[in-house]
DNA sequence: CGAAAAGTTGATCTACATCAACGTGCGTGG
DNA sequence: CCACGCACGTTGATGTAGATCAACTTTTCG
């Protein structure tokens, strides 16, 4: 903490990825931001490959990833693996701890991961005292479901080519909202095996599909970075509809109710 | 309403599918049940094929299906369709209305559907006044996500044969919790086309896979009913892990907090 | 009864998997 | 500094699960 920094209040910090993401949904007050800062006080660093959570085991903590990539995955008993979703900066891990006795999937760090963690109980606290944050948190989890639902559609009905294009677009947009994708490119810290396991393909086929996308000029790869030179073109080949990312504020009706809450009103 | 029925209180009713499902997670008090009954007062009937909700449009109401089957589905622009999940008795439709300005998927009735519906605002009310119900509702939505995540794993990594076996098991267990599957069989009111669209397969291949499951004695079909003579055998061929159905109470820790709430305590 | 929807079956095709070999970069230990 | 090993990427040959096409049967239902 830099005591000499010119801040309007001691509590104000530059927004982290979580704050950036939540503010797509609703603006945060200083009080809310400082609660979030407090939730994120305890931090951990994980090396690549570390399991943040394992299928079948109880969930001890809720985590918020602040840097790096992780994956939620299911491992079948014969070794086949399916990645359900990427966990990017600003994403939660283990919010289910409140409701589920055991986890039904594992979460593993793909890169070095920096994360914050806190006791599940604090979410109950948050629901009682910060209803707007509670709404924002629910928005996160519901959005996560939408992303997974779109993945079902992708794997079930799109060709490998379309599917991969769609994934890159999803990642671009998700990373943009947490300011991790400047312009038309982003760092893609994954092996082809990881891509295969998200997309439900074999490694070899991922390699060839990647090459085809490159040859068609739809993507450029260069040392762990991917560039999407023509967004519209890629969206067309993926049949990309951004509905599922819900990158907008809540419906007016709800916005009004949330404003009321902001002004200290308590629901009767 | 039968006024002569011997009831302990006027408010007590036989539990509907929603109540049955929620009580897997936690026991409901009379007050909570009567709130649920009140939420379900306004009812609609839908013919097969009716769209309860359409992708891209705002979500007007929250619905609870009490009878019949529906599907959540994504339709790609060229006509391909992927069914994300079945909506069974006791399931919600449109809980996202609070958080999302538009729906990112459609919901269509597969059979005749009886449903209740209410204003989204009432959920906010519920969160403020009935925290235990709020927890139970969150449990429902999180469980829905788990089911979809398992579907990603199925479509991405299981063969058509395993996948279909897995689906039938999922349905059996889900229907059992709402008392719609007596014993080892249940009514399966779907065409092979519908099966194809959940499983990400072609109709023809569904037909053949179905036949194979029948020939192996793993399932029996007869006029819209499916029988699973040997549950263990089917579970083995599907590599079925029931984790994802979360058919148990919350962790102890949380259970204690919820009990406190039941006794009228208010979180400070 | 007739027409449409659903189911069934065979023939053929193809997107993707599997197998196998080889290239390439890189970190570790001698 | 080299060399070895290992993870990752690339490419060709071949195999196969599942798609597509097409015809026919059975069921459903107005």
Coordinates of C-alpha atoms (C1' of nucleotides) in Angstrom, one line a residue:
Chain A
X1 CA 0.0 0.0 0.0
X2 CA 1.5 3.3 -1.1
X3 CA 0.7 5.9 1.5
X4 CA 1.9 8.7 -0.7
X5 CA -0.5 8.0 -3.5
X6 CA -2.9 10.8 -4.2
X7 CA -6.2 9.1 -3.4
X8 CA -9.5 10.6 -2.6
X9 CA -10.0 8.2 0.2
X10 CA -7.8 5.6 1.8
X11 CA -10.1 2.9 0.7
X12 CA -9.9 3.6 -3.0
X13 CA -7.8 1.3 -5.1
X14 CA -7.4 0.7 -8.8
X15 CA -10.1 -1.7 -9.8
X16 CA -9.0 -5.4 -10.0
X17 CA -10.5 -7.8 -12.5
X18 CA -13.4 -8.7 -10.3
X19 CA -14.4 -5.1 -9.9
X20 CA -14.1 -4.5 -13.6
X21 CA -16.3 -7.4 -14.3
X22 CA -19.0 -6.6 -11.8
X23 CA -19.2 -3.1 -13.1
X24 CA -20.4 -4.4 -16.4
X25 CA -23.5 -5.3 -14.4
X26 CA -23.8 -2.4 -12.0
X27 CA -21.7 0.5 -10.7
X28 CA -20.1 -0.1 -7.4
X29 CA -20.1 2.4 -4.5
X30 CA -16.9 3.0 -2.4
X31 CA -18.4 1.0 0.4
X32 CA -19.0 -2.0 -1.9
X33 CA -15.5 -1.7 -3.4
X34 CA -13.9 -1.7 0.0
X35 CA -15.9 -4.8 1.0
X36 CA -14.6 -6.5 -2.1
X37 CA -11.1 -5.3 -1.3
X38 CA -11.5 -6.8 2.1
X39 CA -12.7 -10.1 0.7
X40 CA -9.6 -10.2 -1.4
X41 CA -7.1 -9.5 1.3
X42 CA -5.9 -13.0 1.8
X43 CA -3.9 -14.1 -1.2
X44 CA -2.3 -17.2 -2.6
X45 CA 0.0 -18.0 -5.4
X46 CA -0.2 -21.3 -7.3
X47 CA 2.2 -22.9 -9.6
X48 CA 0.9 -24.3 -12.9
X49 CA -0.7 -27.7 -12.5
X50 CA -1.9 -27.1 -8.9
X51 CA -5.4 -28.3 -8.1
X52 CA -7.4 -25.5 -6.5
X53 CA -10.3 -27.9 -6.0
X54 CA -10.8 -31.6 -6.5
X55 CA -13.9 -33.5 -7.7
X56 CA -15.6 -35.4 -4.9
X57 CA -14.0 -33.4 -2.1
X58 CA -15.6 -30.8 0.1
X59 CA -15.0 -27.2 -0.9
X60 CA -13.1 -25.3 1.8
X61 CA -12.8 -21.8 0.5
X62 CA -14.2 -19.5 -2.0
X63 CA -11.5 -18.1 -4.3
X64 CA -11.3 -15.2 -6.7
X65 CA -8.6 -15.5 -9.4
X66 CA -6.8 -12.2 -9.9
X67 CA -4.1 -13.2 -12.3
X68 CA -3.5 -16.2 -14.6
X69 CA -5.6 -18.9 -16.1
X70 CA -7.2 -22.1 -14.6
X71 CA -9.6 -24.7 -15.8
X72 CA -12.7 -26.4 -14.5
X73 CA -12.7 -29.9 -15.7
X74 CA -14.2 -33.4 -15.3
X75 CA -12.1 -36.4 -15.5
X76 CA -13.7 -39.6 -16.6
X77 CA -12.6 -42.8 -14.9
X78 CA -10.6 -44.0 -17.9
X79 CA -8.5 -40.9 -18.2
X80 CA -10.5 -38.9 -20.8
X81 CA -10.8 -35.3 -19.7
X82 CA -13.3 -32.6 -20.6
X83 CA -12.6 -29.0 -19.7
X84 CA -15.9 -27.4 -18.8
X85 CA -14.7 -23.8 -18.7
X86 CA -11.7 -21.6 -18.4
X87 CA -11.3 -19.7 -15.2
X88 CA -10.0 -16.2 -16.0
X89 CA -9.0 -13.2 -13.9
X90 CA -12.1 -12.0 -12.1
X91 CA -13.7 -15.4 -12.0
X92 CA -14.8 -17.2 -8.8
X93 CA -13.8 -20.7 -7.9
X94 CA -15.9 -22.6 -5.4
X95 CA -18.9 -20.4 -4.9
X96 CA -20.8 -23.7 -4.7
X97 CA -19.2 -24.4 -1.3
X98 CA -22.3 -22.9 0.4
X99 CA -24.7 -25.2 -1.2
X100 CA -22.9 -28.4 -2.1
X101 CA -21.3 -30.8 0.3
X102 CA -18.8 -31.9 -2.4
X103 CA -17.5 -30.5 -5.6
X104 CA -18.5 -32.2 -8.8
X105 CA -15.5 -31.0 -10.8
X106 CA -11.9 -30.2 -10.4
X107 CA -10.2 -26.8 -10.9
X108 CA -6.5 -26.8 -11.9
X109 CA -4.1 -23.9 -12.5
X110 CA -2.9 -23.7 -16.1
X111 CA -0.4 -20.9 -15.6
X112 CA 0.9 -19.4 -12.4
X113 CA -2.2 -18.2 -10.7
X114 CA -2.7 -15.5 -8.2
X115 CA -5.9 -15.7 -6.2
X116 CA -7.6 -14.4 -3.2
X117 CA -9.6 -16.6 -0.9
X118 CA -12.1 -16.3 2.0
X119 CA -14.5 -18.3 4.1
X120 CA -17.8 -19.3 2.5
X121 CA -19.6 -17.8 5.5
X122 CA -18.7 -14.4 4.3
X123 CA -21.0 -14.8 1.3
X124 CA -24.0 -15.2 3.6
X125 CA -22.8 -12.0 5.3
X126 CA -22.6 -10.3 1.9
X127 CA -26.1 -11.4 1.0
X128 CA -27.5 -9.9 4.2
X129 CA -25.6 -6.6 4.2
X130 CA -24.9 -5.9 0.5
X131 CA -27.8 -6.9 -1.5
X132 CA -26.5 -5.1 -4.6
X133 CA -23.3 -7.1 -4.4
X134 CA -25.3 -10.2 -3.9
X135 CA -27.2 -9.5 -7.1
X136 CA -23.9 -8.9 -8.9
X137 CA -22.5 -12.2 -7.6
X138 CA -25.6 -14.0 -8.7
X139 CA -25.2 -12.3 -12.1
X140 CA -21.7 -13.8 -12.3
X141 CA -22.8 -17.4 -11.6
X142 CA -25.7 -17.1 -13.9
X143 CA -23.5 -15.8 -16.6
X144 CA -21.1 -18.7 -16.0
X145 CA -24.1 -21.0 -16.7
X146 CA -24.8 -19.2 -19.9
X147 CA -21.3 -19.7 -21.1
X148 CA -21.4 -23.4 -20.3
X149 CA -24.8 -23.7 -22.1
X150 CA -23.3 -22.1 -25.2
X151 CA -20.4 -24.6 -24.9
X152 CA -23.0 -27.4 -25.0
X153 CA -24.4 -25.9 -28.2
X154 CA -20.9 -25.6 -29.7
X155 CA -19.7 -29.1 -28.9
X156 CA -23.0 -30.6 -29.8
X157 CA -23.7 -28.9 -33.1
X158 CA -20.8 -26.9 -34.4
X159 CA -18.0 -28.3 -36.5
X160 CA -14.4 -28.4 -35.1
X161 CA -13.6 -25.3 -37.3
X162 CA -16.6 -23.3 -36.1
X163 CA -16.2 -24.4 -32.6
X164 CA -12.6 -23.3 -32.3
X165 CA -13.5 -19.9 -33.9
X166 CA -16.3 -19.6 -31.4
X167 CA -14.0 -20.3 -28.4
X168 CA -11.5 -17.7 -29.4
X169 CA -14.2 -15.1 -29.7
X170 CA -15.6 -16.1 -26.3
X171 CA -12.2 -15.7 -24.8
X172 CA -11.5 -12.4 -26.5
X173 CA -14.7 -10.8 -25.1
X174 CA -14.3 -12.3 -21.7
X175 CA -10.8 -11.0 -21.4
X176 CA -11.7 -7.6 -22.7
X177 CA -14.1 -7.0 -19.9
X178 CA -11.3 -7.6 -17.4
X179 CA -8.9 -5.5 -19.4
X180 CA -6.7 -8.5 -20.3
X181 CA -7.1 -8.2 -24.0
X182 CA -5.8 -5.0 -25.5
X183 CA -7.5 -4.5 -28.9
X184 CA -7.7 -7.6 -31.2
X185 CA -5.3 -9.9 -29.5
X186 CA -4.7 -11.7 -26.2
X187 CA -2.2 -14.0 -24.5
X188 CA -3.4 -17.6 -24.9
X189 CA -1.4 -19.6 -22.4
X190 CA -2.6 -23.1 -23.4
X191 CA -1.2 -26.1 -25.1
X192 CA -3.0 -27.8 -28.0
X193 CA -3.9 -30.6 -25.6
X194 CA -5.9 -28.1 -23.5
X195 CA -7.7 -26.8 -26.5
X196 CA -8.5 -30.3 -27.5
X197 CA -10.0 -30.9 -24.0
X198 CA -12.2 -27.8 -24.1
X199 CA -13.4 -28.4 -27.6
X200 CA -14.0 -32.2 -27.3
X201 CA -11.5 -32.9 -30.1
X202 CA -8.2 -34.8 -30.5
X203 CA -4.9 -33.1 -30.3
X204 CA -4.0 -33.9 -33.8
X205 CA -7.3 -32.4 -35.1
X206 CA -6.8 -29.3 -33.0
X207 CA -3.4 -28.8 -34.7
X208 CA -4.9 -29.1 -38.2
X209 CA -7.9 -26.9 -37.4
X210 CA -5.6 -24.3 -36.0
X211 CA -3.5 -24.4 -39.2
X212 CA -6.6 -24.0 -41.3
X213 CA -7.8 -21.0 -39.3
X214 CA -4.4 -19.5 -39.8
X215 CA -4.3 -20.2 -43.5
X216 CA -7.7 -18.6 -44.0
X217 CA -6.3 -15.5 -42.3
X218 CA -8.9 -15.6 -39.5
X219 CA -6.3 -15.8 -36.7
X220 CA -2.6 -15.2 -36.3
X221 CA -0.5 -17.1 -33.7
X222 CA 2.8 -15.9 -32.4
X223 CA 4.5 -17.1 -29.3
X224 CA 1.6 -17.6 -27.0
X225 CA -0.4 -14.7 -28.4
X226 CA -3.4 -14.9 -30.7
X227 CA -4.4 -12.0 -33.0
X228 CA -7.8 -11.8 -34.5
X229 CA -7.3 -9.4 -37.5
X230 CA -10.9 -9.4 -38.7
X231 CA -13.4 -9.8 -35.8
X232 CA -16.5 -9.7 -38.1
X233 CA -15.1 -12.4 -40.3
X234 CA -14.3 -14.7 -37.4
X235 CA -17.8 -14.1 -35.9
X236 CA -19.3 -15.0 -39.2
X237 CA -17.5 -18.3 -39.4
X238 CA -18.4 -19.1 -35.8
X239 CA -22.0 -18.1 -36.1
X240 CA -21.3 -16.1 -33.0
X241 CA -24.1 -14.4 -31.1
X242 CA -23.0 -12.5 -28.1
X243 CA -26.2 -12.8 -26.2
X244 CA -24.7 -15.5 -23.9
X245 CA -22.1 -13.1 -22.6
X246 CA -24.7 -10.8 -21.1
X247 CA -22.4 -7.8 -21.4
X248 CA -25.0 -5.3 -20.3
X249 CA -26.8 -3.8 -17.3
X250 CA -29.8 -5.6 -15.8
X251 CA -33.3 -4.8 -17.0
X252 CA -34.5 -1.3 -16.1
X253 CA -37.1 -2.6 -13.6
X254 CA -34.4 -4.3 -11.6
X255 CA -32.0 -1.4 -11.9
X256 CA -34.5 0.7 -10.2
X257 CA -34.9 -1.7 -7.3
X258 CA -31.2 -1.9 -6.9
X259 CA -30.9 1.9 -6.8
X260 CA -33.4 1.9 -4.0
X261 CA -31.2 -0.5 -2.1
X262 CA -28.2 1.7 -2.7
X263 CA -29.9 4.5 -0.9
X264 CA -30.1 2.5 2.2
X265 CA -33.7 1.4 1.9
X266 CA -34.4 -1.9 3.4
X267 CA -36.9 -4.2 1.9
X268 CA -39.9 -4.6 4.1
Chain B
X1 CA -59.6 -26.9 -2.7
X2 CA -61.4 -29.5 -0.7
X3 CA -62.8 -27.9 2.4
X4 CA -63.6 -31.3 4.0
X5 CA -60.1 -32.6 3.7
X6 CA -58.7 -33.5 7.1
X7 CA -55.8 -31.0 7.2
X8 CA -53.8 -30.0 10.3
X9 CA -53.8 -26.4 9.0
X10 CA -55.6 -24.7 6.2
X11 CA -52.3 -23.9 4.6
X12 CA -51.1 -27.4 4.2
X13 CA -51.2 -29.0 0.8
X14 CA -49.7 -32.1 -0.7
X15 CA -46.2 -31.2 -1.8
X16 CA -45.9 -30.4 -5.4
X17 CA -42.8 -31.2 -7.4
X18 CA -41.0 -28.0 -6.5
X19 CA -41.5 -28.6 -2.8
X20 CA -40.3 -32.2 -3.2
X21 CA -37.2 -31.0 -4.9
X22 CA -36.3 -28.3 -2.5
X23 CA -36.7 -30.6 0.4
X24 CA -33.8 -32.7 -0.9
X25 CA -31.8 -29.7 0.1
X26 CA -33.6 -28.6 3.3
X27 CA -36.8 -29.2 5.1
X28 CA -39.5 -26.5 4.6
X29 CA -41.5 -24.9 7.3
X30 CA -45.3 -24.4 7.0
X31 CA -44.7 -20.7 6.4
X32 CA -42.2 -21.4 3.7
X33 CA -44.5 -23.9 2.0
X34 CA -47.4 -21.4 2.0
X35 CA -45.2 -18.8 0.4
X36 CA -44.3 -21.3 -2.3
X37 CA -48.0 -22.2 -2.7
X38 CA -48.7 -18.5 -3.1
X39 CA -46.0 -18.1 -5.7
X40 CA -47.6 -20.9 -7.6
X41 CA -51.2 -19.6 -7.5
X42 CA -51.3 -18.2 -11.0
X43 CA -51.3 -21.1 -13.5
X44 CA -51.1 -21.6 -17.2
X45 CA -51.5 -24.5 -19.5
X46 CA -49.4 -24.8 -22.6
X47 CA -49.9 -27.1 -25.6
X48 CA -46.9 -29.0 -27.0
X49 CA -44.6 -26.8 -29.1
X50 CA -45.5 -23.6 -27.4
X51 CA -42.5 -21.3 -26.7
X52 CA -42.4 -20.3 -23.0
X53 CA -39.4 -18.1 -23.7
X54 CA -37.6 -17.0 -26.8
X55 CA -33.9 -16.3 -27.3
X56 CA -33.1 -12.6 -27.6
X57 CA -36.3 -11.5 -26.1
X58 CA -36.8 -10.0 -22.6
X59 CA -38.0 -12.4 -19.9
X60 CA -41.3 -11.3 -18.5
X61 CA -42.1 -13.9 -15.9
X62 CA -40.6 -16.5 -13.8
X63 CA -42.3 -19.9 -14.2
X64 CA -42.3 -23.1 -12.4
X65 CA -43.3 -26.2 -14.3
X66 CA -45.6 -28.5 -12.3
X67 CA -46.5 -31.0 -15.0
X68 CA -45.1 -32.1 -18.3
X69 CA -41.7 -31.7 -20.0
X70 CA -40.1 -28.7 -21.8
X71 CA -36.7 -28.1 -23.3
X72 CA -34.1 -25.3 -23.1
X73 CA -32.6 -25.0 -26.5
X74 CA -30.3 -22.9 -28.7
X75 CA -31.1 -22.6 -32.4
X76 CA -28.2 -21.8 -34.7
X77 CA -28.9 -19.6 -37.6
X78 CA -28.8 -22.4 -40.2
X79 CA -31.4 -24.5 -38.4
X80 CA -29.2 -26.8 -36.3
X81 CA -30.6 -27.1 -32.8
X82 CA -29.0 -28.1 -29.6
X83 CA -31.1 -28.9 -26.5
X84 CA -29.2 -27.6 -23.4
X85 CA -31.4 -29.3 -20.9
X86 CA -34.8 -30.8 -20.1
X87 CA -37.2 -28.8 -18.0
X88 CA -39.0 -31.3 -15.7
X89 CA -41.7 -30.9 -13.1
X90 CA -40.3 -28.7 -10.3
X91 CA -37.9 -26.9 -12.5
X92 CA -37.8 -23.1 -13.0
X93 CA -37.9 -21.3 -16.2
X94 CA -36.7 -17.7 -16.5
X95 CA -35.0 -17.1 -13.1
X96 CA -32.5 -15.1 -15.1
X97 CA -35.1 -12.5 -15.6
X98 CA -33.8 -10.6 -12.6
X99 CA -30.3 -10.4 -14.0
X100 CA -30.4 -10.5 -17.7
X101 CA -32.1 -8.0 -20.0
X102 CA -32.6 -10.7 -22.7
X103 CA -32.8 -14.5 -22.7
X104 CA -30.0 -16.3 -24.4
X105 CA -32.0 -19.4 -25.1
X106 CA -35.5 -20.5 -25.9
X107 CA -37.7 -22.8 -23.9
X108 CA -40.4 -24.9 -25.6
X109 CA -43.0 -27.2 -24.3
X110 CA -42.5 -30.8 -25.4
X111 CA -45.7 -32.2 -24.0
X112 CA -48.7 -30.4 -22.5
X113 CA -47.2 -28.4 -19.8
X114 CA -48.8 -27.0 -16.6
X115 CA -46.9 -24.2 -15.0
X116 CA -47.2 -21.5 -12.5
X117 CA -45.8 -18.0 -13.1
X118 CA -45.1 -14.9 -11.1
X119 CA -43.5 -11.5 -11.3
X120 CA -39.7 -11.5 -11.1
X121 CA -39.9 -8.9 -8.3
X122 CA -41.2 -11.5 -6.0
X123 CA -37.8 -13.2 -6.0
X124 CA -36.3 -10.1 -4.5
X125 CA -39.0 -10.1 -1.9
X126 CA -38.2 -13.8 -1.2
X127 CA -34.5 -13.1 -0.8
X128 CA -35.2 -10.4 1.8
X129 CA -37.8 -12.3 3.8
X130 CA -37.1 -16.0 3.3
X131 CA -33.4 -16.4 3.3
X132 CA -33.7 -20.2 3.6
X133 CA -35.9 -20.3 0.5
X134 CA -33.4 -18.0 -1.1
X135 CA -30.7 -20.5 -0.4
X136 CA -32.8 -23.3 -1.7
X137 CA -33.5 -21.4 -4.9
X138 CA -29.8 -20.8 -5.4
X139 CA -29.2 -24.5 -4.8
X140 CA -31.6 -25.2 -7.7
X141 CA -29.8 -22.9 -10.1
X142 CA -26.4 -24.1 -9.2
X143 CA -27.5 -27.7 -9.6
X144 CA -28.8 -26.8 -13.0
X145 CA -25.4 -25.6 -13.9
X146 CA -23.8 -28.8 -12.6
X147 CA -26.2 -30.8 -14.8
X148 CA -25.2 -28.7 -17.9
X149 CA -21.5 -29.1 -17.0
X150 CA -21.9 -32.8 -17.0
X151 CA -23.6 -32.6 -20.3
X152 CA -20.6 -30.8 -21.7
X153 CA -18.5 -33.7 -20.5
X154 CA -20.9 -36.2 -22.0
X155 CA -21.1 -34.7 -25.4
X156 CA -17.4 -33.8 -25.5
X157 CA -15.9 -37.0 -24.3
X158 CA -18.4 -39.9 -24.2
X159 CA -19.4 -42.1 -27.2
X160 CA -23.0 -42.0 -28.4
X161 CA -23.7 -45.2 -26.6
X162 CA -22.3 -44.1 -23.2
X163 CA -23.9 -40.7 -23.7
X164 CA -27.3 -42.0 -24.2
X165 CA -27.0 -44.4 -21.2
X166 CA -25.9 -41.4 -19.1
X167 CA -28.8 -39.3 -20.2
X168 CA -31.4 -41.9 -19.2
X169 CA -29.8 -42.2 -15.8
X170 CA -29.8 -38.5 -15.3
X171 CA -33.5 -38.4 -16.2
X172 CA -34.3 -41.3 -13.9
X173 CA -32.7 -39.7 -10.9
X174 CA -34.1 -36.3 -11.6
X175 CA -37.6 -37.7 -12.0
X176 CA -37.3 -39.8 -8.9
X177 CA -36.7 -36.7 -6.7
X178 CA -40.0 -35.3 -7.9
X179 CA -41.8 -38.6 -7.6
X180 CA -42.3 -38.9 -11.4
X181 CA -40.4 -42.1 -11.7
X182 CA -41.8 -45.1 -9.8
X183 CA -39.1 -47.7 -9.4
X184 CA -36.9 -48.4 -12.4
X185 CA -39.0 -46.8 -15.2
X186 CA -40.4 -43.5 -16.3
X187 CA -42.4 -42.0 -19.0
X188 CA -40.2 -40.6 -21.8
X189 CA -42.3 -38.3 -23.9
X190 CA -39.7 -37.5 -26.5
X191 CA -39.2 -38.3 -30.2
X192 CA -35.9 -39.6 -31.4
X193 CA -35.3 -36.2 -33.0
X194 CA -35.4 -34.7 -29.5
X195 CA -32.9 -37.3 -28.2
X196 CA -30.7 -36.5 -31.1
X197 CA -30.8 -32.8 -30.3
X198 CA -29.9 -33.3 -26.6
X199 CA -27.1 -35.7 -27.3
X200 CA -25.6 -33.9 -30.3
X201 CA -26.3 -36.8 -32.6
X202 CA -28.2 -37.5 -35.8
X203 CA -31.7 -39.0 -35.7
X204 CA -30.5 -42.1 -37.5
X205 CA -27.7 -42.7 -35.1
X206 CA -30.0 -42.3 -32.2
X207 CA -32.2 -44.9 -33.6
X208 CA -29.4 -47.4 -33.9
X209 CA -27.9 -46.6 -30.5
X210 CA -31.3 -47.1 -28.9
X211 CA -31.6 -50.4 -30.6
X212 CA -28.2 -51.4 -29.4
X213 CA -29.0 -50.5 -25.8
X214 CA -32.2 -52.5 -26.1
X215 CA -30.4 -55.5 -27.6
X216 CA -27.9 -55.5 -24.8
X217 CA -30.7 -55.6 -22.3
X218 CA -29.8 -52.3 -20.7
X219 CA -33.1 -50.6 -21.4
X220 CA -36.6 -51.6 -22.4
X221 CA -38.9 -49.3 -24.4
X222 CA -42.6 -49.7 -24.6
X223 CA -45.0 -47.1 -25.7
X224 CA -43.4 -44.0 -24.4
X225 CA -42.1 -45.7 -21.3
X226 CA -38.5 -46.6 -20.6
X227 CA -37.5 -49.4 -18.2
X228 CA -34.0 -49.7 -16.7
X229 CA -33.9 -53.3 -15.6
X230 CA -30.4 -53.3 -14.2
X231 CA -29.4 -49.9 -12.8
X232 CA -25.9 -50.9 -11.9
X233 CA -25.2 -52.3 -15.3
X234 CA -26.4 -49.1 -17.1
X235 CA -24.4 -46.9 -14.7
X236 CA -21.3 -48.9 -15.5
X237 CA -21.7 -48.5 -19.2
X238 CA -22.3 -44.8 -18.8
X239 CA -19.4 -44.3 -16.3
X240 CA -22.1 -42.6 -14.3
X241 CA -21.0 -40.6 -11.2
X242 CA -24.0 -39.1 -9.4
X243 CA -21.9 -36.2 -7.8
X244 CA -23.4 -33.8 -10.3
X245 CA -27.0 -34.3 -9.1
X246 CA -26.1 -33.0 -5.6
X247 CA -28.9 -35.1 -4.1
X248 CA -28.0 -34.3 -0.5
X249 CA -28.3 -31.7 2.2
X250 CA -25.9 -28.7 2.3
X251 CA -22.6 -29.0 4.3
X252 CA -23.1 -29.1 8.1
X253 CA -21.6 -25.7 8.5
X254 CA -24.3 -24.1 6.3
X255 CA -27.0 -26.2 7.7
X256 CA -26.3 -24.7 11.1
X257 CA -26.5 -21.2 9.8
X258 CA -29.8 -21.9 8.0
X259 CA -31.2 -23.4 11.2
X260 CA -30.4 -20.1 13.0
X261 CA -32.3 -18.3 10.3
X262 CA -35.3 -20.5 10.7
X263 CA -35.5 -19.5 14.3
X264 CA -36.1 -16.0 13.3
X265 CA -32.6 -14.7 13.8
X266 CA -31.6 -11.9 11.6
X267 CA -28.0 -11.6 10.4
X268 CA -26.4 -8.5 11.8
Chain C
dC1 C1' -59.4 -42.7 -44.6
dG2 C1' -55.6 -40.1 -45.9
dA3 C1' -51.7 -37.3 -44.8
dA4 C1' -48.2 -36.1 -41.9
dA5 C1' -45.1 -37.3 -38.3
dA6 C1' -42.3 -40.7 -36.4
dG7 C1' -39.5 -44.8 -36.6
dT8 C1' -36.6 -48.2 -39.2
dT9 C1' -33.1 -50.0 -42.2
dG10 C1' -29.4 -50.2 -45.8
dA11 C1' -25.8 -47.9 -48.5
dT12 C1' -22.5 -44.6 -48.7
dC13 C1' -19.7 -40.7 -47.2
dT14 C1' -16.7 -37.9 -44.2
dA15 C1' -15.2 -35.4 -40.1
dC16 C1' -12.6 -36.5 -36.9
dA17 C1' -9.9 -40.2 -34.2
dT18 C1' -6.0 -43.1 -33.9
dC19 C1' -1.4 -44.6 -34.8
dA20 C1' 3.1 -43.6 -35.8
dA21 C1' 7.1 -41.0 -36.8
dC22 C1' 9.7 -37.1 -36.6
dG23 C1' 10.9 -32.0 -35.5
dT24 C1' 11.8 -28.4 -32.2
dG25 C1' 12.5 -25.8 -28.2
dC26 C1' 14.0 -25.9 -23.5
dG27 C1' 15.4 -26.9 -18.8
dT28 C1' 18.4 -29.9 -16.1
dG29 C1' 22.4 -32.3 -14.8
dG30 C1' 26.9 -33.9 -16.0
Chain D
dC1 C1' 28.9 -26.1 -22.8
dC2 C1' 27.0 -30.0 -24.5
dA3 C1' 23.7 -33.8 -24.3
dC4 C1' 20.0 -35.8 -22.9
dG5 C1' 15.3 -36.1 -21.9
dC6 C1' 10.9 -34.4 -22.1
dA7 C1' 7.0 -31.8 -23.3
dC8 C1' 5.0 -29.9 -27.2
dG9 C1' 4.1 -29.3 -32.0
dT10 C1' 3.7 -31.1 -36.8
dT11 C1' 2.6 -34.2 -40.5
dG12 C1' 1.2 -38.4 -43.1
dA13 C1' -1.3 -42.8 -43.3
dT14 C1' -5.1 -45.2 -42.0
dG15 C1' -9.3 -46.4 -39.2
dT16 C1' -14.0 -45.6 -37.6
dA17 C1' -17.9 -43.4 -35.2
dG18 C1' -21.3 -41.2 -36.6
dA19 C1' -23.4 -38.2 -40.6
dT20 C1' -25.9 -38.1 -44.7
dC21 C1' -29.0 -39.9 -48.2
dA22 C1' -32.7 -42.5 -49.5
dA23 C1' -36.4 -45.5 -49.3
dC24 C1' -39.8 -47.8 -46.8
dT25 C1' -42.9 -49.0 -42.7
dT26 C1' -45.6 -47.8 -38.8
dT27 C1' -48.1 -44.8 -35.9
dT28 C1' -50.7 -40.8 -35.0
dC29 C1' -54.3 -38.0 -35.6
dG30 C1' -57.5 -34.8 -37.9

